[in-house]
Structures are given as C-alpha cells and as structure tokens.
Coordinates of C-alpha atoms in Angstrom, one line a residue:
Chain A
M1 CA 7.2 -12.3 33.6
E2 CA 4.4 -11.3 31.8
S3 CA 2.7 -13.7 29.5
L4 CA 2.6 -12.9 25.8
I5 CA -0.3 -10.3 24.9
P6 CA -3.3 -12.2 24.1
V7 CA -5.3 -10.9 21.3
G8 CA -8.6 -12.6 21.2
L9 CA -10.8 -13.7 17.8
T10 CA -13.2 -10.6 19.8
D11 CA -10.2 -8.1 19.2
L12 CA -10.3 -9.2 15.4
Q13 CA -13.8 -9.0 15.1
G14 CA -13.8 -5.7 16.6
V15 CA -11.5 -4.7 13.9
Y16 CA -13.5 -6.2 10.9
P17 CA -14.0 -3.3 8.9
A18 CA -10.3 -2.6 8.7
L19 CA -9.3 -6.2 8.1
N20 CA -11.5 -7.0 5.5
L21 CA -10.0 -4.6 3.4
A22 CA -6.1 -5.7 4.8
V23 CA -6.8 -9.0 3.7
A24 CA -8.7 -8.2 0.0
G25 CA -5.6 -6.4 -0.4
I26 CA -3.7 -9.0 0.0
V27 CA -5.3 -11.6 -1.7
I28 CA -5.4 -9.3 -4.6
L29 CA -1.9 -9.4 -4.6
L30 CA -1.9 -13.1 -4.5
L31 CA -4.4 -13.2 -6.9
D32 CA -2.7 -11.7 -9.5
A33 CA 0.9 -13.0 -8.9
F34 CA -0.2 -16.7 -9.5
F35 CA -3.4 -15.8 -11.5
P36 CA -2.4 -13.0 -13.4
M37 CA -5.4 -11.7 -16.3
R38 CA -5.1 -9.1 -18.4
S39 CA -8.5 -7.4 -17.8
K40 CA -8.0 -6.4 -13.9
L41 CA -11.6 -5.7 -13.5
L42 CA -11.7 -8.9 -11.0
S43 CA -9.5 -6.7 -8.5
A44 CA -11.6 -3.6 -8.7
W45 CA -14.7 -6.1 -8.2
I46 CA -13.0 -7.4 -5.0
T47 CA -12.2 -4.2 -3.9
L48 CA -15.7 -2.5 -4.7
I49 CA -17.2 -5.6 -2.7
A50 CA -14.6 -5.8 0.6
L51 CA -15.5 -1.6 0.7
H52 CA -18.9 -2.3 0.9
L53 CA -18.6 -5.0 3.0
S54 CA -17.0 -2.7 5.2
F55 CA -19.5 0.4 4.4
T56 CA -22.0 -2.1 5.4
C57 CA -20.7 -3.6 8.3
G58 CA -19.9 0.9 9.8
L59 CA -23.6 1.4 9.1
H60 CA -24.9 -1.6 10.7
R61 CA -22.9 -0.9 13.7
L62 CA -23.7 2.9 13.5
T63 CA -27.4 2.4 14.0
S64 CA -27.1 -0.3 16.5
G65 CA -24.6 2.0 18.7
M66 CA -22.1 -0.4 18.9
D67 CA -19.3 1.4 21.4
E68 CA -16.9 -0.8 22.8
T69 CA -12.5 -1.0 23.1
F70 CA -10.6 -4.1 21.3
F71 CA -6.7 -4.7 21.7
H72 CA -6.7 -3.4 25.4
G73 CA -8.6 -0.1 25.1
A74 CA -6.0 0.8 21.8
V75 CA -8.8 0.4 19.8
R76 CA -12.3 2.0 20.6
M77 CA -15.0 1.6 18.2
D78 CA -17.7 3.9 19.1
P79 CA -20.3 5.6 17.0
F80 CA -17.9 8.3 15.7
T81 CA -15.8 5.8 14.5
H82 CA -18.8 4.1 12.7
A83 CA -19.6 7.2 11.1
F84 CA -15.9 8.1 9.8
T85 CA -16.1 4.0 8.6
V86 CA -18.9 5.1 6.4
I87 CA -17.7 8.4 5.1
I88 CA -14.3 7.1 4.3
C89 CA -15.7 3.6 2.7
L90 CA -18.1 5.6 0.6
A91 CA -15.3 7.9 -0.7
S92 CA -13.0 5.3 -1.6
T93 CA -15.9 3.3 -3.5
L94 CA -16.4 6.6 -5.6
A95 CA -12.4 7.0 -6.1
V96 CA -12.6 3.3 -7.3
L97 CA -15.1 3.3 -9.4
S98 CA -13.6 6.1 -11.3
A99 CA -10.1 4.5 -12.0
P100 CA -10.4 1.9 -14.2
K101 CA -10.9 3.3 -17.7
Y102 CA -8.5 6.1 -16.8
L103 CA -5.6 3.6 -16.0
R104 CA -5.9 1.8 -18.9
L105 CA -6.1 5.1 -21.1
R106 CA -2.6 5.5 -19.6
D107 CA -1.6 1.8 -19.7
C108 CA -1.1 1.2 -16.4
H109 CA -3.6 -0.4 -15.3
Y110 CA -2.3 -3.1 -12.7
A111 CA -4.0 -5.1 -9.8
E112 CA -1.2 -3.1 -7.3
Y113 CA -3.5 0.0 -7.9
Y114 CA -6.3 -1.5 -5.9
A115 CA -3.7 -3.2 -3.4
L116 CA -2.8 -0.4 -2.4
I117 CA -6.0 1.5 -2.4
L118 CA -7.2 -1.1 0.2
F119 CA -4.2 -0.5 2.5
S120 CA -4.3 2.9 2.8
V121 CA -8.2 2.6 3.4
S122 CA -7.6 0.2 6.4
G123 CA -5.4 2.4 7.8
M124 CA -7.6 5.1 7.4
L125 CA -10.2 3.1 9.6
L126 CA -8.2 2.3 12.3
F127 CA -6.7 6.3 12.3
S128 CA -10.6 6.9 12.9
A129 CA -11.2 3.9 15.8
A130 CA -7.0 4.9 17.4
E131 CA -7.4 5.6 21.2
E132 CA -3.4 5.5 21.6
L133 CA -0.3 7.3 20.2
I134 CA 0.8 4.2 19.1
M135 CA -2.0 2.9 17.3
L136 CA -2.1 6.5 15.9
F137 CA 1.2 6.6 15.0
L138 CA 0.8 3.1 13.1
A139 CA -2.6 3.8 11.3
L140 CA -1.2 7.1 10.0
E141 CA 1.7 5.3 8.1
T142 CA -0.4 2.6 7.0
M143 CA -2.3 5.4 5.5
S144 CA -0.1 8.1 3.9
I145 CA 2.5 5.0 2.1
P146 CA 0.2 3.4 -0.1
V147 CA -1.0 6.8 -1.5
Y148 CA 3.2 7.9 -1.9
C149 CA 2.9 5.0 -4.1
L150 CA -0.2 6.3 -5.7
V151 CA 0.5 9.5 -6.7
A152 CA 3.6 8.4 -8.7
F153 CA 1.7 5.4 -10.3
T154 CA 2.0 6.5 -13.6
R155 CA 5.3 5.2 -13.9
D156 CA 6.5 7.4 -16.8
N157 CA 5.0 10.7 -16.3
E158 CA 7.0 13.2 -15.2
Y159 CA 4.3 15.4 -13.1
S160 CA 3.5 12.5 -11.3
T161 CA 6.9 11.5 -10.2
E162 CA 7.6 14.7 -9.3
A163 CA 4.2 15.0 -7.4
S164 CA 5.0 12.0 -5.9
M165 CA 8.8 13.6 -4.3
K166 CA 6.9 16.7 -3.4
Y167 CA 4.3 14.8 -1.4
F168 CA 5.9 12.4 -0.1
V169 CA 8.6 15.1 1.6
M170 CA 6.1 16.5 3.0
G171 CA 4.3 13.8 4.2
A172 CA 7.5 12.1 6.0
F173 CA 8.0 15.6 7.4
A174 CA 4.9 16.0 8.8
T175 CA 5.3 12.5 10.2
G176 CA 8.6 13.7 11.9
F177 CA 6.8 16.5 13.9
M178 CA 4.1 14.2 14.6
V179 CA 6.3 11.4 15.9
Y180 CA 8.5 14.0 17.6
G181 CA 5.8 15.3 19.8
V182 CA 4.2 11.5 20.1
A183 CA 7.8 11.0 22.0
L184 CA 6.9 13.9 24.5
L185 CA 3.6 13.6 25.2
Y186 CA 4.6 9.5 26.3
G187 CA 7.2 11.4 28.3
S188 CA 4.7 13.7 30.3
A189 CA 2.1 11.5 30.8
G190 CA 3.5 8.1 31.1
S191 CA 0.9 7.1 28.9
G192 CA -0.3 6.5 25.6
Y193 CA -4.0 6.2 26.3
F194 CA -5.4 9.0 24.9
A195 CA -7.7 9.9 28.2
D196 CA -4.4 9.5 30.5
L197 CA -2.6 12.6 28.5
P198 CA -4.6 15.0 30.5
R199 CA -2.2 13.5 33.3
G200 CA 0.7 15.2 32.1
A201 CA 0.2 18.5 31.5
A202 CA -0.4 18.4 35.4
S203 CA 3.1 16.6 36.0
S204 CA 5.1 18.5 32.9
P205 CA 3.6 21.0 31.2
G206 CA 6.2 22.3 29.6
L207 CA 6.5 18.3 27.6
F208 CA 3.2 18.2 27.4
Y209 CA 2.4 21.5 25.3
S210 CA 5.5 21.0 22.9
G211 CA 4.3 18.0 22.3
M212 CA 0.5 18.9 22.1
T213 CA 1.6 21.6 19.6
L214 CA 4.4 19.5 17.4
V215 CA 2.0 17.2 17.1
L216 CA -0.9 19.6 16.0
I217 CA 1.4 20.4 13.6
G218 CA 2.2 16.9 12.2
F219 CA -1.9 17.0 11.4
L220 CA -1.9 20.3 10.3
F221 CA 0.1 19.7 7.3
K222 CA -2.0 16.1 6.8
I223 CA -5.4 18.5 6.6
A224 CA -3.5 21.3 4.4
A225 CA -3.7 24.2 6.6
V226 CA -2.5 27.2 5.6
P227 CA 0.8 27.5 6.1
F228 CA 0.9 23.9 5.9
N229 CA -0.2 23.4 2.6
M230 CA 2.2 23.7 -0.2
W231 CA 2.2 20.2 -0.8
T232 CA -1.8 20.1 -2.4
P233 CA -2.1 21.8 -5.3
D234 CA 1.4 20.2 -6.9
A235 CA 0.2 17.0 -5.6
Y236 CA -2.9 17.2 -6.6
E237 CA -2.2 18.4 -10.2
G238 CA 0.7 15.8 -10.9
A239 CA -0.9 12.9 -9.3
P240 CA -3.4 10.4 -12.1
T241 CA -6.8 12.0 -11.7
P242 CA -8.5 9.5 -10.1
V243 CA -5.7 9.3 -7.3
T244 CA -6.2 12.6 -6.6
T245 CA -10.1 12.5 -6.1
F246 CA -9.1 9.5 -3.7
M247 CA -6.7 12.4 -2.0
A248 CA -9.2 15.2 -2.2
E249 CA -11.7 13.0 0.2
A250 CA -10.9 9.9 1.8
V251 CA -6.9 11.2 2.6
K252 CA -9.1 14.3 3.3
A253 CA -11.5 13.0 5.7
A254 CA -9.2 10.4 7.5
P255 CA -7.0 12.9 9.0
F256 CA -10.0 15.2 10.8
S257 CA -11.4 12.1 12.5
G258 CA -8.1 11.4 14.3
M259 CA -7.9 14.9 14.9
I260 CA -11.1 15.7 16.6
K261 CA -10.9 12.8 18.6
L262 CA -7.2 13.6 19.8
L263 CA -8.8 17.3 20.6
I264 CA -11.8 16.2 22.3
V265 CA -10.5 13.4 24.0
A266 CA -6.8 14.8 24.8
F267 CA -6.7 17.4 24.4
G268 CA -10.6 18.7 25.7
F269 CA -9.3 20.1 28.9
S270 CA -9.7 23.8 29.9
Q271 CA -6.1 24.7 29.5
A272 CA -5.0 23.0 26.4
V273 CA -8.2 24.1 24.6
H274 CA -7.0 28.0 26.0
L275 CA -3.7 27.5 24.1
W276 CA -4.6 25.6 21.0
M277 CA -8.3 27.1 20.3
P278 CA -7.3 30.9 19.9
A279 CA -4.4 29.0 17.4
F280 CA -6.9 26.8 15.4
I281 CA -8.9 29.9 15.0
G282 CA -6.2 31.8 13.6
I283 CA -5.2 29.4 11.5
A284 CA -8.9 29.0 10.1
I285 CA -9.5 32.2 8.7
L286 CA -6.1 31.8 7.1
T287 CA -6.6 28.8 5.3
M288 CA -9.6 30.5 4.0
V289 CA -8.4 33.7 3.0
V290 CA -5.0 32.0 1.1
G291 CA -7.3 28.8 -0.6
N292 CA -9.7 31.1 -1.8
M293 CA -7.8 33.8 -2.9
V294 CA -5.4 31.8 -4.6
A295 CA -7.7 29.4 -6.6
L296 CA -9.0 32.9 -8.1
V297 CA -6.4 32.9 -10.3
Q298 CA -5.6 29.1 -11.3
T299 CA -6.7 28.2 -15.0
D300 CA -5.9 24.7 -14.4
M301 CA -8.8 22.4 -12.8
K302 CA -6.7 20.1 -10.1
R303 CA -4.8 23.1 -9.1
M304 CA -7.8 25.2 -8.7
L305 CA -10.5 22.1 -7.0
G306 CA -6.5 21.6 -4.7
Y307 CA -7.0 25.2 -3.8
S308 CA -10.8 24.8 -3.1
S309 CA -9.9 21.8 -0.7
I310 CA -7.8 24.0 1.6
A311 CA -10.6 26.7 2.0
H312 CA -12.9 23.2 3.0
S313 CA -10.4 22.2 5.6
G314 CA -10.5 25.6 6.5
Y315 CA -14.5 25.7 7.0
I316 CA -14.5 22.4 8.5
L317 CA -11.3 23.9 11.3
V318 CA -14.8 26.5 12.0
G319 CA -16.7 23.6 12.8
I320 CA -14.3 21.7 14.9
V321 CA -13.2 25.5 17.0
A322 CA -17.4 25.7 17.4
S323 CA -18.4 22.5 18.5
V324 CA -15.7 22.1 21.0
K325 CA -16.7 25.8 22.1
L326 CA -19.6 24.9 22.5
N327 CA -19.1 21.3 24.2
S328 CA -22.2 20.6 22.0
S329 CA -22.5 16.8 19.7
E330 CA -24.9 19.0 17.4
A331 CA -22.1 21.2 16.3
L332 CA -19.9 18.2 15.8
A333 CA -22.9 16.8 13.7
S334 CA -22.6 19.5 10.8
V335 CA -19.3 18.7 10.5
L336 CA -19.4 15.4 10.3
Y337 CA -22.6 16.4 7.7
Y338 CA -20.0 18.5 5.9
L339 CA -17.3 15.9 5.4
F340 CA -20.1 13.9 3.7
I341 CA -21.3 16.3 1.3
Y342 CA -18.0 17.7 0.4
V343 CA -17.2 14.0 -0.5
L344 CA -20.0 13.4 -3.1
M345 CA -19.5 16.8 -4.9
N346 CA -16.1 16.8 -4.8
A347 CA -15.8 13.3 -6.3
G348 CA -18.0 14.2 -9.3
A349 CA -16.3 17.4 -10.3
F350 CA -13.0 14.6 -11.1
G351 CA -15.6 12.2 -12.3
I352 CA -16.2 14.5 -15.4
L353 CA -12.3 15.7 -15.7
I354 CA -11.6 11.9 -16.0
L355 CA -14.4 11.3 -17.9
F356 CA -13.1 13.8 -20.9
S357 CA -9.5 13.0 -20.7
H358 CA -8.0 11.6 -23.3
K359 CA -5.4 8.5 -24.5
N360 CA -2.4 11.0 -23.2
K361 CA -3.5 14.3 -22.2
D362 CA -5.6 15.2 -19.2
T363 CA -8.9 17.4 -19.7
N364 CA -7.4 19.8 -16.9
A365 CA -7.4 23.5 -18.2
I366 CA -11.1 25.5 -17.6
D367 CA -10.3 26.5 -21.3
D368 CA -10.7 22.9 -22.6
L369 CA -14.1 23.1 -20.7
V370 CA -15.3 26.1 -23.1
G371 CA -18.1 24.8 -25.5
L372 CA -19.2 22.1 -23.2
G373 CA -22.8 22.4 -22.8
R374 CA -23.6 23.1 -26.3
E375 CA -22.1 20.0 -27.0
R376 CA -22.7 17.7 -23.9
P377 CA -25.4 19.1 -22.5
W378 CA -25.6 16.0 -19.7
A379 CA -22.3 16.4 -18.6
A380 CA -22.3 19.9 -18.0
A381 CA -25.4 19.8 -16.5
F382 CA -23.7 17.4 -14.2
M383 CA -20.8 19.7 -13.6
G384 CA -23.2 22.6 -12.8
I385 CA -24.5 20.7 -9.9
Y386 CA -21.2 20.2 -8.8
T387 CA -19.9 23.5 -9.0
L388 CA -22.8 25.0 -7.7
S389 CA -23.0 22.7 -4.8
L390 CA -18.8 23.3 -3.7
T391 CA -19.7 27.3 -4.4
G392 CA -22.6 26.8 -1.5
I393 CA -25.9 27.4 -3.3
P394 CA -29.6 26.0 -2.6
P395 CA -31.0 24.0 -2.3
L396 CA -27.5 21.8 -3.0
G397 CA -26.0 19.8 -0.7
G398 CA -23.0 22.2 0.0
F399 CA -25.3 25.3 0.7
F400 CA -26.5 23.1 4.1
G401 CA -23.1 21.9 5.1
K402 CA -21.7 25.4 5.5
F403 CA -25.7 26.6 6.5
Y404 CA -25.5 24.3 9.5
I405 CA -21.3 24.8 10.2
F406 CA -21.9 28.9 10.5
S407 CA -24.9 28.6 12.6
Y408 CA -23.4 26.8 15.5
A409 CA -20.2 29.0 15.2
I410 CA -22.3 32.2 15.4
K411 CA -24.2 30.3 18.2
A412 CA -20.3 29.9 19.9
G413 CA -19.5 33.2 19.7
L414 CA -17.1 33.0 16.8
T415 CA -18.9 35.9 14.6
P416 CA -15.9 37.2 13.4
L417 CA -14.7 33.9 12.0
V418 CA -17.7 33.7 10.4
I419 CA -18.0 36.8 8.7
V420 CA -14.9 35.9 7.2
A421 CA -16.1 32.5 6.4
I422 CA -19.0 34.1 4.3
L423 CA -16.9 36.4 2.6
T424 CA -14.4 34.1 1.2
S425 CA -17.0 31.5 0.1
V426 CA -18.8 34.6 -1.8
M427 CA -15.1 35.0 -3.1
S428 CA -15.1 31.0 -4.2
A429 CA -18.1 31.6 -6.1
F430 CA -16.3 33.9 -8.6
Y431 CA -13.8 30.8 -9.3
Y432 CA -16.3 27.9 -9.2
L433 CA -18.6 30.3 -11.7
K434 CA -15.7 30.8 -14.1
I435 CA -16.3 26.9 -14.7
I436 CA -20.0 27.4 -15.7
V437 CA -19.2 30.6 -17.8
A438 CA -17.0 28.6 -19.4
M439 CA -19.0 25.8 -19.9
Y440 CA -22.1 27.6 -21.3
F441 CA -22.0 31.3 -22.0
R442 CA -17.8 31.4 -23.8
E443 CA -17.4 30.9 -27.6
P444 CA -14.9 28.6 -28.3
S445 CA -11.3 30.7 -29.9
D446 CA -11.8 29.2 -32.9
P447 CA -15.4 29.1 -34.2
Q448 CA -14.2 27.3 -37.3
H449 CA -13.2 23.9 -35.2
P450 CA -14.7 23.8 -31.7
A451 CA -13.4 21.3 -29.6
A452 CA -14.5 17.7 -29.9
F453 CA -15.6 16.3 -26.6
S454 CA -15.9 12.7 -26.9
Y455 CA -16.2 10.4 -23.6
E456 CA -12.8 8.7 -23.8
G457 CA -12.9 8.3 -20.1
Y458 CA -16.1 6.7 -20.3
S459 CA -16.7 3.3 -18.2
V460 CA -20.3 2.0 -16.6
F461 CA -18.4 2.2 -13.4
L462 CA -17.7 6.2 -13.8
I463 CA -21.4 6.7 -14.8
A464 CA -22.3 5.0 -11.5
M465 CA -20.6 7.1 -9.9
L466 CA -21.5 10.3 -11.5
C467 CA -25.1 9.8 -11.1
F468 CA -24.8 8.7 -7.6
T469 CA -22.8 11.8 -6.6
A470 CA -25.1 14.2 -8.1
F471 CA -28.0 12.8 -7.2
G472 CA -26.6 12.5 -3.5
V473 CA -26.0 16.3 -3.9
I474 CA -29.2 16.9 -4.4
Y475 CA -31.3 14.3 -2.3
F476 CA -29.2 14.9 0.4
G477 CA -29.2 18.4 0.5
I478 CA -33.5 18.8 0.1
F479 CA -33.8 16.1 2.9
P480 CA -30.7 16.1 5.2
K481 CA -32.6 14.1 7.8
T482 CA -31.0 11.2 7.5
P483 CA -27.2 11.7 7.4
L484 CA -27.9 14.0 9.5
T485 CA -29.3 11.7 12.4
L486 CA -26.9 9.2 11.9
A487 CA -23.8 12.1 12.5
R488 CA -25.9 13.0 15.7
L489 CA -25.9 9.4 17.0
A490 CA -21.7 9.3 16.1
A491 CA -20.5 12.9 17.2
A492 CA -22.6 12.2 20.6
S493 CA -21.0 9.4 21.4
L494 CA -17.5 11.9 21.5
I495 CA -19.4 14.9 22.9
P496 CA -22.0 13.0 25.8
A497 CA -25.1 15.2 25.6
P498 CA -25.1 17.9 29.2
Chain B
M1 CA 25.1 8.1 34.7
I2 CA 23.7 10.3 31.8
T3 CA 20.5 11.6 32.7
L4 CA 17.2 12.3 31.6
Q5 CA 18.3 15.7 31.0
E6 CA 21.2 14.7 28.7
Y7 CA 19.2 12.2 26.2
L8 CA 16.5 14.9 25.4
T9 CA 19.2 17.2 24.8
V10 CA 20.6 15.0 22.6
A11 CA 17.4 14.6 20.6
A12 CA 16.6 18.2 20.3
L13 CA 20.2 19.0 18.6
L14 CA 19.6 16.1 16.3
F15 CA 15.9 16.7 15.8
S16 CA 16.7 19.9 14.7
L17 CA 19.6 18.7 12.2
G18 CA 17.1 16.6 10.7
L19 CA 14.7 19.7 10.6
L20 CA 17.6 21.8 8.8
I21 CA 18.5 19.3 6.7
V22 CA 15.6 19.0 5.4
L23 CA 14.5 22.5 4.6
F24 CA 17.9 23.8 3.2
R25 CA 19.5 20.5 1.5
N26 CA 17.9 20.2 -2.5
N27 CA 19.3 16.9 -3.0
A28 CA 16.2 14.2 -2.6
I29 CA 18.7 11.7 -0.6
S30 CA 19.9 14.7 1.5
I31 CA 16.3 15.0 2.2
L32 CA 15.5 11.4 3.3
M33 CA 18.6 11.2 5.3
G34 CA 17.2 14.4 7.5
I35 CA 13.8 12.8 7.9
E36 CA 15.2 9.6 9.0
L37 CA 17.7 11.8 11.6
M38 CA 13.9 13.6 13.2
L39 CA 11.9 10.2 13.4
N40 CA 15.4 8.8 14.4
A41 CA 15.4 11.6 17.6
A42 CA 11.7 10.8 18.3
N43 CA 13.4 7.0 18.9
I44 CA 16.0 7.9 22.0
N45 CA 13.1 10.3 23.4
F46 CA 11.2 7.0 23.9
V47 CA 13.6 5.2 25.2
A48 CA 15.1 7.3 27.4
F49 CA 11.5 8.3 28.5
S50 CA 10.9 3.9 29.2
Q51 CA 14.0 4.1 31.1
S52 CA 13.5 7.1 33.6
L53 CA 9.4 5.8 33.9
G54 CA 9.9 2.6 33.7
G55 CA 7.8 0.2 31.2
L56 CA 8.4 -1.3 27.8
A57 CA 5.6 0.8 26.6
G58 CA 8.7 3.6 25.1
Q59 CA 10.7 0.8 23.8
V60 CA 8.1 -0.8 21.7
F61 CA 6.9 2.2 20.5
A62 CA 11.0 3.0 19.4
L63 CA 10.7 -0.4 17.7
F64 CA 7.3 0.8 15.6
V65 CA 8.9 4.0 15.1
I66 CA 11.8 1.7 13.1
V67 CA 9.6 -0.4 11.3
A68 CA 7.5 2.6 9.9
A69 CA 10.7 4.4 9.3
A70 CA 11.9 1.5 6.8
A71 CA 9.0 1.1 5.1
E72 CA 8.7 5.2 4.4
A73 CA 12.6 4.3 3.4
A74 CA 11.8 2.0 0.7
V75 CA 9.1 3.9 -0.8
A76 CA 11.3 6.9 -0.6
I77 CA 13.9 5.3 -2.6
A78 CA 11.7 3.6 -5.5
I79 CA 10.5 7.5 -5.5
I80 CA 13.8 9.0 -5.9
V81 CA 14.7 6.3 -8.6
L82 CA 11.9 6.8 -10.1
M83 CA 12.8 10.7 -10.3
Y84 CA 16.2 10.3 -11.3
Q85 CA 14.8 7.9 -14.4
N86 CA 12.2 10.3 -15.3
L87 CA 13.7 14.2 -14.9
G88 CA 17.4 13.3 -14.8
T89 CA 18.0 14.1 -11.4
T90 CA 17.8 14.2 -8.0
D91 CA 17.7 17.5 -6.9
V92 CA 14.3 19.0 -5.8
E93 CA 14.7 22.2 -6.9
K94 CA 15.0 21.6 -10.0
A95 CA 12.0 19.1 -10.5
K96 CA 9.7 22.6 -11.2
N97 CA 7.4 21.3 -14.1
L98 CA 4.4 22.1 -11.3
N99 CA 3.9 25.7 -11.0
G100 CA 4.3 25.5 -7.6

C-alpha cells in the first residue's frame, strides 16, 4: 500500500503565481459575503495587487532562469512558463483596469467579476506549466468555466446570454474532443507525462495518432483557428466589452502556451511532426484568409476585432510552424514577442470602445466613430495608434512582431505561407483603415447634429490602461530589445540551442 | 471476460452519439446531455485502459473528469435558465440576435 501522495511546501511555493491568484479570488468572495460594500473598488484593488504580485514573481523567476518541476513532475516551472505568466498577468491586468466603470454603467458591478477573473487566470498559469495530461485538462477547465460565466455577466442582457450559450456549447464541445483524445493518448503510452507520450507512438500508433488529432482539434477550437472559429465573433460581440478584452488577450494567449509545449515536448518527434505540420500549414492559411476576408465586411467593431483576432491566430500559427521546422528558439521567441505586442494593441482598441460606451448602449458600430477625430482628438489619436499597429505599420510594435515571425518563416522555407500571410495582412489594412477613415475623414450624415462623444466610460483605471498600452505599442516597437531578450531566454528552455 | 477492444468500441459509439447530438439537436439541454455523453465516453476509455495497463492513473483521471463535468453542468444549467428568462426559449437555433 503506497502512502498518500506527499505535497510539500516547496510544491506550493513552486506554483505561487497561480496559488496567489486563487487565494485572492477566495478572499474577494468571502470579504464580499461578510462585509458587503457598495463600492466594489476594494475587490478591484485586491485583484490588481494579486496580479501584480504574480507578474513580478514571474518576471523575477524569468530573469533568474528558474527551471524546476513540482508535484512529481506534473508541473514544470521553466522560463517558458514564466514568460507566459508575465504575458497573461499583464493581459488580465489590462482587462481588469477596463472593467469597473463599464460594469457600473451596466449596473452589474459585483465582486464576483474579479473573483471569476482571478480563478480563470490561475487556471491559465497552470495551463502553461502543465507537463502532464491530467494537469493540462484541469487547468483548461479552470481557465474556461469562469469565462463562460463572465460572458453572461450582464445578466438581463439577451445578447450577453446568447453569446454565453454559444461560447459554452463550443467550449464544452472542444473539451469533449480533448478529453477523449487525452484518454487515447494515455492508453497508448500508459502514462500521462508529456515526456513519456512519444513511447506510445511506437507501441500503439493507431491510438496515439488518433489521440493526438483529437487533442489538437480541441486546441484549435480554443485558439479559434478556421474551421473551428464559429463561436468567436458571436462570443466577442455579445460579451460585455471588458470581458471581450479579457477573452481577446488572456484567454487567447493561454491556449497557445499549452499547445506550443505539447507540440514540442510530446509531439516533437519527426513522425508526428510530419503528420501535424502539413495540417497546421493548411489551417494557418485558411485562418488568415477567412479571418481577414470576413472582417472586411463587418460593420460592428467588436465583431470585426473578433475576426481580426482569428486572423492573428493564423499569423501566430505560422510562427509556431516555423519554429518547430527550424527547431530554433529564436523563432519561438518571435512568437512570444508577437503575443506580447498583440495583447497591448488589442487591449487598447477595446479600451477606446469602453471609453465611449453609454449607460444602456455600447459604442460599437464603425459609424458611431464618425467625427471622433474632430471632437476628441486624443482618443482618436490613441485609436489610430492601435489600429495602425494591428495593421502592422512601422515603427509600431505590430509591424516588428509580424516582421520577425515572417522572416523566420522564410528562413524555414515556408515561402508560400509567408506570401499568403503578407497578402492577407495587406488586405487587413482595408478594414483597419476603415476605422481611421471614419474617425478623421468622414462627414457625419447629419451635419446639423454631429454625434456627441461623451466620456461616459471614463475612469482613472481606464486612462492608465490606455496610456500604458499606447506607450507600450510605440516603445516596445522601437526598442524591442528587452522583451526579445526575455522571450529568447524563455524559448531557449523549450528548444535547447543546438 | 470483456476485452479492452469491446470497451473501446462502446466508448467510441457513445462518443459518436454525443457528437451527433451536439451537432444536430437544437435544445440546449439535449446539447448539454450530448456533451456529458462525450465526456463519459472518455471516462470509459480511462477506466478500461487503467484496467488493462495496471496502475491507478486512469481511474484518478476519470474521477477528475467527473468533477470537471459536474462543474461544467452547473454553469451550463445556470446559463440555460438565464437563456429561458431572457429569450423565452431553450432552443439555440431561435437565439439569433447575434448574426452568426
């Protein structure tokens, strides 16, 4: 009879960034239950402090190069994980900063919002640390289930409810695929550890490869790659805008972390790569083409950004394929850098929408922004920076992110893929520029009564978020050295230098 | 004696059944049941593999899946209730405010 599995203090210290967030979430719930306060700003502050602690812990561990395993090898805290800790905590901080005023406008500023965000983020951090299939699955569920609730957070809003329903059905469907795939992988290898999985390919290839396919389909649902993208635009449009911000950044970045780790550690041997690589190239092409094409005809900003986020998944897939093909940590570093910049610019774009949201109505349609450049030059300038960066205009961050990924893809001999990527990003300029044209060059349809832009969504938190993202998009575009060095450090832990 | 092959066949059938329900039924509660079927198909696999390979990892895995499925069902039912309150239907095809 084996003794109980010992869980020591070192294990708990090892997962400190995730644990800290979960504890903070529970504290928020208990505080709100026993000492209810009208203003929920205390909860917001606790959330921000907890995220900040995890962020600094991740950054500190990243620079000190900590690489250890905990919980009997189920969790590996390596620089790659720390890098994602940093990116995800940053993304969630931006999303939390955008929330308080918007929720108050909608009369649903509850403490549960922050607790749900914290639980979800703690799942994400474990997701990027998982080295074992049970851990991967549990972290995925911890990450997803709170987001289903968050999408439905404006309770009496029918759009929000419908979006939540659609997101739940698709999310749970993807989970079903993934669990079934995990079962087959476990059956083939006889163990859940990523490092043991390649053994299964040799002993029972049928089980292994069908399991691999199902797990990867589950992941492709989560990152919204075409043809598994149908939930994205609806969920983005219907969700409250701060939740959309959260979904478009943190919930987007986290599945990539788990997928990259699984692809390199468990499916990184040459027979498996020969199977999934061509499929991924095809899916990347489809994702970029469909995402950008459909975004062209959208009139709703949130929906358009949803399609644009699908397209960005395509660019990131290009980067992943290139880095596996080259087996180079430099190429993987460019993917991390891209995710970092993507988080900043996307958060900013949603932030502007929140700034102008009204009591009962969002400012979402592109037509709503007509005349913004004249009425509110600062807000228009910020929006201009984000959209230009999303398009990929130098010297902004978005340009360098794409540039690094595409140059490594060319080095990997994926020239046709890069041609498609560049053509589609030229196409993306049309719909991003549509926003700029609306803000600066279009005359209002009724010149006697131009649209009034009032900062109804204004709050100090939101302004801080907008300033930081705009500054980050410019600064880290011109001086990409610091994030790139950190990203290289992180990528080297997953792909050792030859 | 039931062989591993037979367990896997039953699980595969259940999984396909769940898949078809999710794809072709419109009632939100039916869809939820379809998803539960998919998860439980995976559970049968876990337990069957655990039996044939020895070791407890598969059974532990099945327990975790049950817990996660329960959490998911709780959230799903809350969303369905909300949907009935706001839209007056549990038919996902009739919920078409978002043009998707």
